[in-house]
Amino acid sequence: MKSLKDLNLNGVNFYSPVPESLINLSSLVSLSLRGCSLVGEFPNDIFLLPNIQVIDVSNNDDLIVVLPQFQSGSSLRLLDSSFTKLSGEVPESIGYLKSLNVLNLRQCGFTGKLPDTMGQLKSLNVLDLNSCSLSGTVPSRVGNLSQLTYLDIANNNFKGHLPVVLRNLSKLTYLDLSHNKFIGQLPLSFGKDLAELTFLDLGFNLFRGPFPSSFGSMSQLLHLHLSDNRFDGMFPILLANLTQLLSLDLSGNQFSGSIPPHIFENFNSINKLDLSNNMFGGAIPLSMFTMPSLVYLNLNDNQFTGPLKIENIQ
C-alpha cells in the first residue's frame, strides 16, 4: 500500500476514527474522506505527507481537525475541512502553502483572526471561511490574492471599513461579506474594480451612504443582496444596467423617493425583487409588474401611494 497515490472513500460511513496508519502512505497524492461519519482527531501528520496535494475531510461533523505547522515546499493544492470540528486558529505557517488553489474551512469551530500570511497564497482561487467565528479586520494582504474567483467570509465578526485592497481582486465572480460588522461607505470604484462579479452579498452589515455609480459597470451580476444596512438616497438608477439580474434585495435600508417608472422594463430574467422596509414613496412603477420571470415581490413597509392598477399586471 505504500505506493498508493489516490484514496477516495467519500460517503462510506465508517463511524470510527481515521486510522493512524495513513501517515505511512508516503506516496499518497489525494485523500478524500468526505461525508464518512468519522470521529476522533484527524492524524495531524497526514497534512505533512511529502507528496500530498488533496485533502478533503469535509462533512464529518464529529471529526476534530487541528491544522499543523505547515512546512515550506508543500505541494498541497486543495484543503477542505468544512463542516468539521476544526479547533484552534489558522496558523501563520498557512503562508507556506504556495500551491494551494482551494481552501475551504466553512462552518468549522476555530476562532481568532486571519493571519497576514494568508496574503502569501497567491495561487488561491477559492477561499471559503463562512461561519468560522473569525474577528478583527480583514488583513490588507488579502489584496495579494489576485487569482481569487470565489471569496466567502460571511457570518463572522469582521469589522471596520471594507478593505480597499479588494479592488485588486479583479477576477472575483463570487463575493459574500454578509453578516459581519463592516462599516462606512463603499469605495467609489467598487463596481468598476469588481466588474466580473456574478454574485454579491453585502447584507447585514453597517454600510451607509449612497450607491457608487460604478455599480453600473457590474453587467455580469446575477445576484445582488444588500439587505439590512444603512444605504440611503434615491433608488439607484444605475441598476437599470444590470439587466441579467436574477435576484435583487435592497430591503431594510434607508432608500427614499420615488422609483423611476421604466426602471424595470428590461429585467426579463429577475425572479426575486425585495424592496421592503425602506422609505420609497410615490406610485408603484408599472414596469415592476411586467417582468416575465418574477415569482417573489416584496414592497412591505414603504410609503408608496396611489392606486394599484391590477389590469397592468402581466
mmCIF file of N, CA and C in Angstrom, residues 189-268:
data_model
loop_
_atom_site.group_PDB
_atom_site.id
_atom_site.type_symbol
_atom_site.label_atom_id
_atom_site.label_comp_id
_atom_site.label_asym_id
_atom_site.label_seq_id
_atom_site.Cartn_x
_atom_site.Cartn_y
_atom_site.Cartn_z
ATOM 1 N N SER A 189 -14.986 53.259 -6.599
ATOM 2 C CA SER A 189 -14.651 52.422 -7.759
ATOM 3 C C SER A 189 -15.041 50.964 -7.563
ATOM 4 N N PHE A 190 -15.828 50.668 -6.537
ATOM 5 C CA PHE A 190 -16.121 49.285 -6.163
ATOM 6 C C PHE A 190 -16.621 48.462 -7.347
ATOM 7 N N GLY A 191 -17.635 48.947 -8.034
ATOM 8 C CA GLY A 191 -18.214 48.183 -9.134
ATOM 9 C C GLY A 191 -17.293 48.047 -10.322
ATOM 10 N N LYS A 192 -16.532 49.080 -10.603
ATOM 11 C CA LYS A 192 -15.608 49.044 -11.738
ATOM 12 C C LYS A 192 -14.469 48.079 -11.486
ATOM 13 N N ASP A 193 -13.995 48.036 -10.240
ATOM 14 C CA ASP A 193 -12.878 47.150 -9.897
ATOM 15 C C ASP A 193 -13.289 45.688 -9.923
ATOM 16 N N LEU A 194 -14.545 45.404 -9.597
ATOM 17 C CA LEU A 194 -15.025 44.023 -9.475
ATOM 18 C C LEU A 194 -16.095 43.737 -10.524
ATOM 19 N N ALA A 195 -15.800 44.094 -11.750
ATOM 20 C CA ALA A 195 -16.793 44.038 -12.825
ATOM 21 C C ALA A 195 -17.138 42.630 -13.266
ATOM 22 N N GLU A 196 -16.375 41.617 -12.818
ATOM 23 C CA GLU A 196 -16.646 40.235 -13.223
ATOM 24 C C GLU A 196 -17.600 39.520 -12.271
ATOM 25 N N LEU A 197 -18.021 40.176 -11.210
ATOM 26 C CA LEU A 197 -18.880 39.527 -10.224
ATOM 27 C C LEU A 197 -20.205 39.070 -10.831
ATOM 28 N N THR A 198 -20.603 37.855 -10.456
ATOM 29 C CA THR A 198 -21.948 37.371 -10.769
ATOM 30 C C THR A 198 -22.798 37.269 -9.499
ATOM 31 N N PHE A 199 -22.150 37.218 -8.330
ATOM 32 C CA PHE A 199 -22.857 37.121 -7.047
ATOM 33 C C PHE A 199 -22.215 38.088 -6.070
ATOM 34 N N LEU A 200 -23.029 38.954 -5.452
ATOM 35 C CA LEU A 200 -22.532 39.897 -4.450
ATOM 36 C C LEU A 200 -23.540 40.002 -3.318
ATOM 37 N N ASP A 201 -23.088 39.704 -2.101
ATOM 38 C CA ASP A 201 -23.937 39.820 -0.912
ATOM 39 C C ASP A 201 -23.191 40.618 0.148
ATOM 40 N N LEU A 202 -23.703 41.811 0.443
ATOM 41 C CA LEU A 202 -23.151 42.672 1.491
ATOM 42 C C LEU A 202 -24.148 42.858 2.625
ATOM 43 N N GLY A 203 -25.166 42.021 2.669
ATOM 44 C CA GLY A 203 -26.259 42.181 3.609
ATOM 45 C C GLY A 203 -25.851 42.048 5.067
ATOM 46 N N PHE A 204 -26.664 42.666 5.949
ATOM 47 C CA PHE A 204 -26.493 42.559 7.397
ATOM 48 C C PHE A 204 -25.105 43.025 7.843
ATOM 49 N N ASN A 205 -24.764 44.240 7.406
ATOM 50 C CA ASN A 205 -23.589 44.934 7.897
ATOM 51 C C ASN A 205 -24.019 46.340 8.314
ATOM 52 N N LEU A 206 -23.079 47.257 8.373
ATOM 53 C CA LEU A 206 -23.380 48.635 8.761
ATOM 54 C C LEU A 206 -22.920 49.607 7.675
ATOM 55 N N PHE A 207 -22.968 49.165 6.429
ATOM 56 C CA PHE A 207 -22.628 50.056 5.326
ATOM 57 C C PHE A 207 -23.654 51.187 5.246
ATOM 58 N N ARG A 208 -23.212 52.352 4.791
ATOM 59 C CA ARG A 208 -24.109 53.505 4.731
ATOM 60 C C ARG A 208 -23.816 54.327 3.478
ATOM 61 N N GLY A 209 -24.656 55.330 3.297
ATOM 62 C CA GLY A 209 -24.445 56.253 2.198
ATOM 63 C C GLY A 209 -25.071 55.789 0.895
ATOM 64 N N PRO A 210 -24.889 56.574 -0.157
ATOM 65 C CA PRO A 210 -25.455 56.224 -1.464
ATOM 66 C C PRO A 210 -24.624 55.162 -2.178
ATOM 67 N N PHE A 211 -25.210 54.618 -3.220
ATOM 68 C CA PHE A 211 -24.504 53.653 -4.061
ATOM 69 C C PHE A 211 -23.431 54.353 -4.882
ATOM 70 N N PRO A 212 -22.262 53.759 -5.024
ATOM 71 C CA PRO A 212 -21.310 54.279 -6.008
ATOM 72 C C PRO A 212 -21.863 54.071 -7.424
ATOM 73 N N SER A 213 -21.683 55.052 -8.284
ATOM 74 C CA SER A 213 -22.179 54.921 -9.658
ATOM 75 C C SER A 213 -21.490 53.788 -10.401
ATOM 76 N N SER A 214 -20.328 53.368 -9.900
ATOM 77 C CA SER A 214 -19.581 52.298 -10.568
ATOM 78 C C SER A 214 -20.316 50.964 -10.532
ATOM 79 N N PHE A 215 -21.358 50.842 -9.703
ATOM 80 C CA PHE A 215 -22.145 49.608 -9.688
ATOM 81 C C PHE A 215 -22.733 49.314 -11.067
ATOM 82 N N GLY A 216 -22.933 50.347 -11.847
ATOM 83 C CA GLY A 216 -23.468 50.153 -13.186
ATOM 84 C C GLY A 216 -22.539 49.405 -14.109
ATOM 85 N N SER A 217 -21.272 49.241 -13.700
ATOM 86 C CA SER A 217 -20.298 48.504 -14.518
ATOM 87 C C SER A 217 -20.378 47.000 -14.314
ATOM 88 N N MET A 218 -21.152 46.561 -13.337
ATOM 89 C CA MET A 218 -21.187 45.137 -12.986
ATOM 90 C C MET A 218 -22.237 44.412 -13.834
ATOM 91 N N SER A 219 -22.019 44.416 -15.127
ATOM 92 C CA SER A 219 -23.024 43.922 -16.069
ATOM 93 C C SER A 219 -23.198 42.412 -16.032
ATOM 94 N N GLN A 220 -22.267 41.688 -15.386
ATOM 95 C CA GLN A 220 -22.373 40.231 -15.291
ATOM 96 C C GLN A 220 -23.173 39.789 -14.071
ATOM 97 N N LEU A 221 -23.564 40.733 -13.233
ATOM 98 C CA LEU A 221 -24.159 40.403 -11.939
ATOM 99 C C LEU A 221 -25.508 39.703 -12.101
ATOM 100 N N LEU A 222 -25.642 38.568 -11.381
ATOM 101 C CA LEU A 222 -26.888 37.801 -11.373
ATOM 102 C C LEU A 222 -27.635 37.947 -10.050
ATOM 103 N N HIS A 223 -26.890 38.099 -8.956
ATOM 104 C CA HIS A 223 -27.500 38.183 -7.628
ATOM 105 C C HIS A 223 -26.875 39.357 -6.875
ATOM 106 N N LEU A 224 -27.705 40.299 -6.455
ATOM 107 C CA LEU A 224 -27.249 41.463 -5.698
ATOM 108 C C LEU A 224 -28.090 41.577 -4.436
ATOM 109 N N HIS A 225 -27.453 41.333 -3.283
ATOM 110 C CA HIS A 225 -28.150 41.319 -1.994
ATOM 111 C C HIS A 225 -27.481 42.334 -1.065
ATOM 112 N N LEU A 226 -28.203 43.371 -0.707
ATOM 113 C CA LEU A 226 -27.657 44.456 0.117
ATOM 114 C C LEU A 226 -28.554 44.753 1.312
ATOM 115 N N SER A 227 -29.309 43.774 1.755
ATOM 116 C CA SER A 227 -30.323 43.991 2.785
ATOM 117 C C SER A 227 -29.723 44.355 4.141
ATOM 118 N N ASP A 228 -30.526 45.070 4.939
ATOM 119 C CA ASP A 228 -30.205 45.370 6.335
ATOM 120 C C ASP A 228 -28.855 46.042 6.501
ATOM 121 N N ASN A 229 -28.712 47.171 5.809
ATOM 122 C CA ASN A 229 -27.603 48.081 6.007
ATOM 123 C C ASN A 229 -28.181 49.472 6.246
ATOM 124 N N ARG A 230 -27.419 50.504 5.929
ATOM 125 C CA ARG A 230 -27.891 51.877 6.099
ATOM 126 C C ARG A 230 -27.711 52.675 4.814
ATOM 127 N N PHE A 231 -27.807 51.989 3.693
ATOM 128 C CA PHE A 231 -27.736 52.694 2.418
ATOM 129 C C PHE A 231 -28.909 53.664 2.306
ATOM 130 N N ASP A 232 -28.650 54.821 1.689
ATOM 131 C CA ASP A 232 -29.709 55.821 1.588
ATOM 132 C C ASP A 232 -29.689 56.475 0.218
ATOM 133 N N GLY A 233 -30.516 57.508 0.079
ATOM 134 C CA GLY A 233 -30.620 58.194 -1.196
ATOM 135 C C GLY A 233 -31.760 57.651 -2.039
ATOM 136 N N MET A 234 -31.819 58.129 -3.271
ATOM 137 C CA MET A 234 -32.858 57.708 -4.201
ATOM 138 C C MET A 234 -32.578 56.294 -4.711
ATOM 139 N N PHE A 235 -33.596 55.714 -5.340
ATOM 140 C CA PHE A 235 -33.397 54.396 -5.950
ATOM 141 C C PHE A 235 -32.245 54.497 -6.946
ATOM 142 N N PRO A 236 -31.267 53.594 -6.861
ATOM 143 C CA PRO A 236 -30.083 53.698 -7.726
ATOM 144 C C PRO A 236 -30.428 53.436 -9.200
ATOM 145 N N ILE A 237 -30.520 54.507 -9.987
ATOM 146 C CA ILE A 237 -30.879 54.378 -11.402
ATOM 147 C C ILE A 237 -29.883 53.505 -12.151
ATOM 148 N N LEU A 238 -28.645 53.514 -11.690
ATOM 149 C CA LEU A 238 -27.596 52.727 -12.349
ATOM 150 C C LEU A 238 -27.936 51.240 -12.389
ATOM 151 N N LEU A 239 -28.837 50.781 -11.515
ATOM 152 C CA LEU A 239 -29.212 49.367 -11.517
ATOM 153 C C LEU A 239 -29.913 48.974 -12.810
ATOM 154 N N ALA A 240 -30.370 49.953 -13.565
ATOM 155 C CA ALA A 240 -31.012 49.658 -14.849
ATOM 156 C C ALA A 240 -30.055 48.977 -15.813
ATOM 157 N N ASN A 241 -28.756 49.127 -15.571
ATOM 158 C CA ASN A 241 -27.759 48.480 -16.439
ATOM 159 C C ASN A 241 -27.612 46.994 -16.144
ATOM 160 N N LEU A 242 -28.099 46.549 -14.997
ATOM 161 C CA LEU A 242 -27.863 45.170 -14.556
ATOM 162 C C LEU A 242 -29.019 44.279 -15.007
ATOM 163 N N THR A 243 -29.200 44.181 -16.283
ATOM 164 C CA THR A 243 -30.377 43.501 -16.836
ATOM 165 C C THR A 243 -30.305 41.986 -16.749
ATOM 166 N N GLN A 244 -29.155 41.438 -16.340
ATOM 167 C CA GLN A 244 -29.034 39.982 -16.196
ATOM 168 C C GLN A 244 -29.458 39.500 -14.812
ATOM 169 N N LEU A 245 -29.813 40.417 -13.926
ATOM 170 C CA LEU A 245 -30.119 40.052 -12.540
ATOM 171 C C LEU A 245 -31.213 38.992 -12.445
ATOM 172 N N LEU A 246 -30.957 38.035 -11.535
ATOM 173 C CA LEU A 246 -31.964 37.039 -11.171
ATOM 174 C C LEU A 246 -32.614 37.383 -9.835
ATOM 175 N N SER A 247 -31.852 38.031 -8.943
ATOM 176 C CA SER A 247 -32.409 38.435 -7.652
ATOM 177 C C SER A 247 -31.803 39.764 -7.225
ATOM 178 N N LEU A 248 -32.651 40.619 -6.663
ATOM 179 C CA LEU A 248 -32.240 41.930 -6.171
ATOM 180 C C LEU A 248 -32.909 42.165 -4.827
ATOM 181 N N ASP A 249 -32.095 42.369 -3.782
ATOM 182 C CA ASP A 249 -32.614 42.568 -2.429
ATOM 183 C C ASP A 249 -32.010 43.837 -1.842
ATOM 184 N N LEU A 250 -32.825 44.872 -1.732
ATOM 185 C CA LEU A 250 -32.412 46.144 -1.127
ATOM 186 C C LEU A 250 -33.157 46.394 0.176
ATOM 187 N N SER A 251 -33.775 45.380 0.738
ATOM 188 C CA SER A 251 -34.640 45.543 1.907
ATOM 189 C C SER A 251 -33.866 46.007 3.139
ATOM 190 N N GLY A 252 -34.594 46.657 4.062
ATOM 191 C CA GLY A 252 -34.006 47.030 5.338
ATOM 192 C C GLY A 252 -32.944 48.098 5.254
ATOM 193 N N ASN A 253 -33.117 49.063 4.337
ATOM 194 C CA ASN A 253 -32.193 50.180 4.233
ATOM 195 C C ASN A 253 -32.950 51.492 4.420
ATOM 196 N N GLN A 254 -32.380 52.591 3.940
ATOM 197 C CA GLN A 254 -32.998 53.905 4.130
ATOM 198 C C GLN A 254 -33.200 54.622 2.802
ATOM 199 N N PHE A 255 -33.428 53.843 1.751
ATOM 200 C CA PHE A 255 -33.703 54.442 0.456
ATOM 201 C C PHE A 255 -35.035 55.189 0.501
ATOM 202 N N SER A 256 -35.125 56.252 -0.285
ATOM 203 C CA SER A 256 -36.336 57.073 -0.260
ATOM 204 C C SER A 256 -36.638 57.594 -1.663
ATOM 205 N N GLY A 257 -37.730 58.351 -1.759
ATOM 206 C CA GLY A 257 -38.114 58.925 -3.035
ATOM 207 C C GLY A 257 -38.870 57.941 -3.908
ATOM 208 N N SER A 258 -39.237 58.397 -5.074
ATOM 209 C CA SER A 258 -39.989 57.552 -5.998
ATOM 210 C C SER A 258 -39.037 56.710 -6.841
ATOM 211 N N ILE A 259 -39.574 55.618 -7.357
ATOM 212 C CA ILE A 259 -38.804 54.721 -8.215
ATOM 213 C C ILE A 259 -39.108 55.087 -9.664
ATOM 214 N N PRO A 260 -38.091 55.305 -10.495
ATOM 215 C CA PRO A 260 -38.334 55.671 -11.898
ATOM 216 C C PRO A 260 -39.302 54.697 -12.571
ATOM 217 N N PRO A 261 -40.268 55.201 -13.321
ATOM 218 C CA PRO A 261 -41.352 54.351 -13.828
ATOM 219 C C PRO A 261 -40.925 53.240 -14.773
ATOM 220 N N HIS A 262 -39.845 53.448 -15.524
ATOM 221 C CA HIS A 262 -39.471 52.459 -16.540
ATOM 222 C C HIS A 262 -38.225 51.657 -16.153
ATOM 223 N N ILE A 263 -37.827 51.740 -14.901
ATOM 224 C CA ILE A 263 -36.544 51.181 -14.471
ATOM 225 C C ILE A 263 -36.440 49.678 -14.693
ATOM 226 N N PHE A 264 -37.558 48.963 -14.623
ATOM 227 C CA PHE A 264 -37.503 47.501 -14.688
ATOM 228 C C PHE A 264 -37.912 46.936 -16.052
ATOM 229 N N GLU A 265 -38.018 47.776 -17.052
ATOM 230 C CA GLU A 265 -38.549 47.329 -18.338
ATOM 231 C C GLU A 265 -37.719 46.237 -19.002
ATOM 232 N N ASN A 266 -36.419 46.240 -18.779
ATOM 233 C CA ASN A 266 -35.548 45.273 -19.458
ATOM 234 C C ASN A 266 -35.098 44.129 -18.562
ATOM 235 N N PHE A 267 -35.752 43.981 -17.410
ATOM 236 C CA PHE A 267 -35.393 42.911 -16.478
ATOM 237 C C PHE A 267 -36.222 41.663 -16.802
ATOM 238 N N ASN A 268 -35.778 40.924 -17.783
ATOM 239 C CA ASN A 268 -36.542 39.769 -18.255
ATOM 240 C C ASN A 268 -36.256 38.494 -17.479
#
